[in-house]
Each structure stands twice: as C-alpha cells, then as structure tokens.
Short mmCIF file of C-alpha atoms and ligand atoms in Angstrom, two decimals:
data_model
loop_
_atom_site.label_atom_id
_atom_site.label_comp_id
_atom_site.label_asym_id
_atom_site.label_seq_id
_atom_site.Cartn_x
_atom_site.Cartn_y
_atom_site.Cartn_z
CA UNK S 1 75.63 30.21 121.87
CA UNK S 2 73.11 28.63 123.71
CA UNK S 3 70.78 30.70 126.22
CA UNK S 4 71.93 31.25 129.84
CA UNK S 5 69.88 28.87 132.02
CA UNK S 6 67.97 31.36 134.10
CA UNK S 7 66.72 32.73 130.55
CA UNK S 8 65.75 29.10 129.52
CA UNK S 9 63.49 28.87 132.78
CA UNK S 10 61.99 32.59 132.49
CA UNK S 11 61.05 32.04 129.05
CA UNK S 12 59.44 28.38 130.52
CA UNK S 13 57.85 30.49 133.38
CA UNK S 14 56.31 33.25 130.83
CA UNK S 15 54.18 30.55 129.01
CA UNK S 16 52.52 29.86 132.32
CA UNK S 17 52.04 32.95 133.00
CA UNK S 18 50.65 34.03 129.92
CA UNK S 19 47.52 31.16 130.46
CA UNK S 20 47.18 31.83 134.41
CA UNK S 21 44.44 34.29 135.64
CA UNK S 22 45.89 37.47 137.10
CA UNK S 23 46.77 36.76 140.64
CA UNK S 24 47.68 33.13 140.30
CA UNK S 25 50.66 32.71 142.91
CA UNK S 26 53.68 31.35 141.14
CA UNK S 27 56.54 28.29 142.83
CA UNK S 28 58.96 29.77 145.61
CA UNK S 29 62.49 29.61 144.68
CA UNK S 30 63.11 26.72 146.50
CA UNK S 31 60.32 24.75 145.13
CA UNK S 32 61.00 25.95 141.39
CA UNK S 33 64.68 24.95 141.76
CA UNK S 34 63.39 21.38 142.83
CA UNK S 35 60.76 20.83 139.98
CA UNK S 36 63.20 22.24 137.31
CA UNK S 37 66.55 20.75 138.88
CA UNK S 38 68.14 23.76 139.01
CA UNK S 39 70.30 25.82 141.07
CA UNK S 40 68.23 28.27 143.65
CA UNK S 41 70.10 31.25 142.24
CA UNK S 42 69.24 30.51 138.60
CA UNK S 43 65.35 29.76 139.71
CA UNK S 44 65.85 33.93 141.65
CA UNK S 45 67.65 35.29 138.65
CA UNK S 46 64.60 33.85 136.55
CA UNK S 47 62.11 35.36 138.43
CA UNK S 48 63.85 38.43 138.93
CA UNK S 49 63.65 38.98 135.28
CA UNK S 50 59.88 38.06 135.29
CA UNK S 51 59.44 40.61 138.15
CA UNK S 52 61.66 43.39 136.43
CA UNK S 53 59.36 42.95 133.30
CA UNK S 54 56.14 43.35 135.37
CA UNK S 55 54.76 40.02 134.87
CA UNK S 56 55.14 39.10 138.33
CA UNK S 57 54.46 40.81 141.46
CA UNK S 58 56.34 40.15 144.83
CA UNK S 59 54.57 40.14 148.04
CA UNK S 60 56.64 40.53 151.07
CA UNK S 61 55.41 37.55 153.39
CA UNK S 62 52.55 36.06 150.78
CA UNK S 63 55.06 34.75 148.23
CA UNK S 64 55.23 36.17 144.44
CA UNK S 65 52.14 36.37 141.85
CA UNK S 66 50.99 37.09 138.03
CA UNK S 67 50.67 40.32 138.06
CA UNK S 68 48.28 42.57 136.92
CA UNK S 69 49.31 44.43 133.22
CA UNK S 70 52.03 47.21 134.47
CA UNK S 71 50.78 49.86 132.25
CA UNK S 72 47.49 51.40 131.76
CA UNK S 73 46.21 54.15 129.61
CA UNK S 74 43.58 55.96 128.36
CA UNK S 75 42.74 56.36 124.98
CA UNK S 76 43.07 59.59 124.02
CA UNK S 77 45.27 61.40 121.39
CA UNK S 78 48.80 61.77 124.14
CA UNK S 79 52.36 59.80 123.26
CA UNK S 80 53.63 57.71 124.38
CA UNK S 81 55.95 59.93 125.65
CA UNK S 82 53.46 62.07 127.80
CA UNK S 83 51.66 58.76 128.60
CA UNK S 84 54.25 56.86 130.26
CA UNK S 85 55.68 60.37 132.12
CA UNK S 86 51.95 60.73 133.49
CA UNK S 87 52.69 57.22 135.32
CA UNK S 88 55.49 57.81 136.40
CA UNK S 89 57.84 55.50 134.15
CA UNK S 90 60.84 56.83 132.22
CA UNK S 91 59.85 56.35 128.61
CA UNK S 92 62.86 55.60 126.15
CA UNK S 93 63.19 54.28 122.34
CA UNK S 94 65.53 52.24 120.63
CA UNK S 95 65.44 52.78 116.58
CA UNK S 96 65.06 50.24 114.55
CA UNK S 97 63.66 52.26 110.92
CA UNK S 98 64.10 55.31 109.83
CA UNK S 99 63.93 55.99 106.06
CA UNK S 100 61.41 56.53 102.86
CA UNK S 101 59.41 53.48 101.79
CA UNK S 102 57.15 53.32 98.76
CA UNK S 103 53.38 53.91 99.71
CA UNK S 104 51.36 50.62 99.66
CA UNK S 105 47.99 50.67 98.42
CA UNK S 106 46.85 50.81 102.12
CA UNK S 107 49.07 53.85 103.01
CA UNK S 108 48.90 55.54 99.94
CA UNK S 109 44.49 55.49 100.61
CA UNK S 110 45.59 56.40 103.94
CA UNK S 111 46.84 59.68 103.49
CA UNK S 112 45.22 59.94 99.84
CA UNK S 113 48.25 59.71 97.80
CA UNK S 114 49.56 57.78 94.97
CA UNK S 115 50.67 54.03 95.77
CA UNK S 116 54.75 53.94 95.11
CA UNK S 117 55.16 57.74 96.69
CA UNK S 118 57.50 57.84 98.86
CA UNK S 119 56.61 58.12 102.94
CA UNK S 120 58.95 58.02 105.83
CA UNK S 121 58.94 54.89 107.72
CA UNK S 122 59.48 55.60 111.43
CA UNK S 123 60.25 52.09 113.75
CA UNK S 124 61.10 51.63 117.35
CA UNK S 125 60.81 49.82 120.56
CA UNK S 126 59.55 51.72 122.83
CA UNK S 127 60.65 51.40 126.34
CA UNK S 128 58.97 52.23 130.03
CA UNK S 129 61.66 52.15 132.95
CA UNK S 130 64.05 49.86 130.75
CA UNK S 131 60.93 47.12 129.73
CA UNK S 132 59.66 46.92 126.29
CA UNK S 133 56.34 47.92 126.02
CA UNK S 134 55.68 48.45 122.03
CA UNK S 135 57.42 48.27 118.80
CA UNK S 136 55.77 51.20 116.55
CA UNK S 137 55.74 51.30 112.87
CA UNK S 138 55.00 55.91 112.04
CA UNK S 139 54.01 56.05 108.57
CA UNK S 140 54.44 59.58 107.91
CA UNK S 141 54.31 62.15 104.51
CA UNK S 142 57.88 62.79 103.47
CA UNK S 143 56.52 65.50 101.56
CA UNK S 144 54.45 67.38 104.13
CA UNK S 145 57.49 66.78 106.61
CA UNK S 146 61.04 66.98 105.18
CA UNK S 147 63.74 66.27 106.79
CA UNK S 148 62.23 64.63 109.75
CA UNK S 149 65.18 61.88 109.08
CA UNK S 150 67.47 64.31 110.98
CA UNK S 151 66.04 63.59 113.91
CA UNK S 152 67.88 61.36 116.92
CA UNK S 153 64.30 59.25 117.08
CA UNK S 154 66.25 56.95 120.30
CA UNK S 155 65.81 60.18 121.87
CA UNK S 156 62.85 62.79 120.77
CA UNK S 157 59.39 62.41 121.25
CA UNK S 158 57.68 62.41 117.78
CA UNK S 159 55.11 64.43 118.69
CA UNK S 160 57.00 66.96 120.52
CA UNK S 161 59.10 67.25 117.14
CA UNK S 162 55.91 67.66 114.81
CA UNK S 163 53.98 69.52 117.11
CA UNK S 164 56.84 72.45 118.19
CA UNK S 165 59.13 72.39 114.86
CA UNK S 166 56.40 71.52 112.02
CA UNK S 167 53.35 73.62 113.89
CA UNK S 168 51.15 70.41 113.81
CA UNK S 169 47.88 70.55 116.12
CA UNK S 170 45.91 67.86 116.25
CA UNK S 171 42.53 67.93 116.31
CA UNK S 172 41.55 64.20 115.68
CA UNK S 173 42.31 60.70 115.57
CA UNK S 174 40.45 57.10 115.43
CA UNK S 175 42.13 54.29 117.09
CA UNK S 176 41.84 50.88 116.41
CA UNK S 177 42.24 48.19 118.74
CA UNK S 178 42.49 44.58 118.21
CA UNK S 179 44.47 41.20 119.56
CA UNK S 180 46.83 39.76 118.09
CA UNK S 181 49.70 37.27 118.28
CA UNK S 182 53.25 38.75 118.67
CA UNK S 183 55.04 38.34 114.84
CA UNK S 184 57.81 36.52 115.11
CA UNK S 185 60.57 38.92 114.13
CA UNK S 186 59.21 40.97 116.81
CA UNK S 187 59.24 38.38 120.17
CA UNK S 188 62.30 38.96 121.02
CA UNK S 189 62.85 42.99 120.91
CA UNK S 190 59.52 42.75 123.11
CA UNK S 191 60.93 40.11 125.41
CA UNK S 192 57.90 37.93 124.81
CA UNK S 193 57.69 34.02 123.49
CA UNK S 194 56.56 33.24 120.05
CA UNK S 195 52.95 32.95 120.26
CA UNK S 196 52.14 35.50 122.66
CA UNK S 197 48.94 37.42 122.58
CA UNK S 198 49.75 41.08 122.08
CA UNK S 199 47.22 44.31 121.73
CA UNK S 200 47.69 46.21 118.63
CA UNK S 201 46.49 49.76 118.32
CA UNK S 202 46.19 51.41 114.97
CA UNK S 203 45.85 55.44 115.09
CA UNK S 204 45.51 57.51 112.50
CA UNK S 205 45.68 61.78 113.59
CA UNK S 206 44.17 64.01 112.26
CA UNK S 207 45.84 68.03 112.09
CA UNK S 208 44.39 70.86 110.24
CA UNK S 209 41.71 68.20 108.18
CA UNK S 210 45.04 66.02 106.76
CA UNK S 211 45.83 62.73 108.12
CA UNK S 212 49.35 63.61 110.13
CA UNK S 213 50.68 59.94 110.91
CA UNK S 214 49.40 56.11 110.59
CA UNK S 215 50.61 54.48 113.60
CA UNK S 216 50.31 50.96 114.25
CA UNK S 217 51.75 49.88 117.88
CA UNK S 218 52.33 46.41 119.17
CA UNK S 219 51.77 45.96 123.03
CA UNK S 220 52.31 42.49 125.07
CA UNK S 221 49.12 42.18 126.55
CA UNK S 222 50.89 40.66 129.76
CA UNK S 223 52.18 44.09 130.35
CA UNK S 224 49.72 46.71 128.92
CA UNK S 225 45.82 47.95 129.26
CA UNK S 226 43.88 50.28 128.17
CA UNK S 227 41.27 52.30 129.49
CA UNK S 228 38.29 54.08 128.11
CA UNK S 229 35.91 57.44 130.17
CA UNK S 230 32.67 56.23 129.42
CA UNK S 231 29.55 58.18 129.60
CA UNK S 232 26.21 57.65 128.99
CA UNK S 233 24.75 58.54 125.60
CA UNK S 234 22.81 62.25 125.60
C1 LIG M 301 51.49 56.92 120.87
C2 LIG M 301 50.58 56.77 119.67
C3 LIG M 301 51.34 56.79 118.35
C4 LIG M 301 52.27 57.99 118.30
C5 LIG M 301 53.21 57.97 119.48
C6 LIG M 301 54.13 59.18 119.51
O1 LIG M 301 52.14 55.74 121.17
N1 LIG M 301 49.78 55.54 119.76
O2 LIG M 301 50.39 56.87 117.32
O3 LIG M 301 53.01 57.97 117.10
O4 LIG M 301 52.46 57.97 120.69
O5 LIG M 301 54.98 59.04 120.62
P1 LIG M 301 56.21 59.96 120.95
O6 LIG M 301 55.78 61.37 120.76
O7 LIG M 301 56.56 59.62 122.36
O8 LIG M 301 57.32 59.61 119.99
#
C-alpha cells in the first residue's frame, strides 16, 4: 500500500524543516498546493500533522513557522514520567521489549557482571500528548529485580515501580549526551525521516553504591532540548 498523499508531502516538508533555522516561515496552503500540485486539503492535512508533531508553529495572522524544539528539560535524575507531567504534557509508552537478554561485554562491565548473564531488556516509545518523543532501551539486573516482567510497562512509570515496590533511592547518575542520526528501524516509531539528526542520552543511576539501570534514550532533535543550571565554579 502506498502512503496517503498528505503523508508523502509531510515527510517532503520534514526534510526542510530539519535544515531551516528555527523560525523560518514555511509555504501557505495555497501556495504549497500550487508548488506540489496538490489538492489544498492534502497541503492542510500535511501541515496539520507537522503542527501536531511540534515541528511547526501556527501564528494566527503571520502565517505558520519551524518551530522551536517542543520539549525541554533539565538534566537531572527525574523520568520521563515526572518530566513531561512538570510541562504539562500527558506522557504515555508503547512497549516494544520486554524480556532477559544475555549481558554484552559493555553491559555486563556496566553493572560488573559476567558477559552472557542474563539482564532484562526494557524497550519503548515514549510518548508526550500522543507525539513520539524517545524510544528507550532499560538495561536492568534480572537478578537484583525479579519479576519486573510482570509489569504493564505501556502503562507504569519505571521509576515509580523500582522506587515504591523494590525500595530503590537514587543517589546518582552520569548522563551522556551526544548526536546522532535516527537508526533506521527506529524512523518510523519516532515519526522522523531516515537520516534525521536525533539526541541520544545515555544514563546510568546510581542507588545504594550499585548501578540501578543503563538507559540509553533516542530523542528527534526537531522536537527535544535540554537544559543545564549552570553555576560558576567555587
Ligand atoms: C528518563 C531517563 C531514563 C529512565 C526513564 C524512566 O527518561 N533518561 O534513564 O529510565 O526516565 O522513566 P519512567 O519512570 O517514566 O518509566
């Protein structure tokens, strides 16, 4: 089955967007419907989508823009959960893993076990208002956590679940950030093109001096920032 039109042109549209400076106003309907030769309600339905997924903005009067990134955070050891509830979007999680892999020799260093032992593999897409906003790969110890695989992980928070029914309190964590192009198996969960620059944050916590969770989380950069407190060194 081939894609409807209106997809065809948003896709078209999101590769402009993704090399135009924030603020770059974007073709009306009317005129996008005349370069592209099609309908007027295809060329609205397309940028509909593009303002539904926060890439454009609409100005009442001015005409419709690349938007700024819809999401920004601070970097600090929250959820995603708590983070996207402190801004006022409904957070929500489609599964796509959960189950034991073997350890590779980066995991198994990780939380200082053997490479081959098991560890639970936690994936989703996570989800602000409706809009993808990260897939997340949880590597987690199976042994220091059983049976977190009876959890409904579409719906719980994982930190809620390790923090109030496995008495976890974390005390640390080091995040790593660094760009990245979007994996191709993962473009269209996130609703991105292939190619598309993406942010990819790699925590690991840190709860009663053993390493809790390796989390590596893949954000479109056209819809997510970050933010740091900064202070001067004492
Ligand atoms: C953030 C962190 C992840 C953590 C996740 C837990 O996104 N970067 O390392 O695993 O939150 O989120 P939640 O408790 O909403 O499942």
């Amino acid at each position: 089955m081939t894609a409807p039109k209106y997809r065809e042109l948003a896709d078209m549209l999101r590769k402009r967007i993704a090399q135009s400076p924030i603020g770059t106003s974007t073709p009306s309907e009317r005129q996008l419907a005349e370069d592209t030769g099609v309908s007027r309600m295809t060329a609205r339905r397309a940028i509909d989508e593009l303002v539904k997924e926060g890439l454009l903005t609409r100005e009442v009067g001015r005409g419709t823009f690349v938007a700024r990134p819809t999401v920004s955070v601070p970097l600090q050891l929250t959820s995603f959960t708590e983070d996207m509830r402190a801004r006022g979007h409904v957070p929500s999680s489609r599964l796509l893993h959960l189950g034991d892999v073997p350890a590779n020799e980066q995991v198994a260093t990780v939380f200082s076990i053997e490479v081959g032992a098991p560890v639970m593999l936690l994936s989703r897409l996570r989800m602000a208002d409706g809009v993808p906003m990260a897939i997340e790969r949880s590597h987690l110890r199976t042994d220091v956590f059983p049976g977190l695989d009876r959890y409904d992980f579409a719906e719980e928070s994982l930190y809620r679940v390790l923090i109030e029914d496995y008495g976890v309190r974390f005390e640390a964590g080091e995040q790593v950030i660094r760009a990245g192009i979007v994996r191709d198996a993962d473009a269209e969960s996130l609703r991105v093109s292939k190619g598309a620059a993406v942010l990819e944050l790699v925590r690991v916590s840190v709860s009663r001096g053993s390493v809790v969770e390796w989390t590596t989380s893949t954000y479109p950069a056209s819809r997510f920032e970050l933010s740091a407190r900064i202070a001067p060194v004492t």
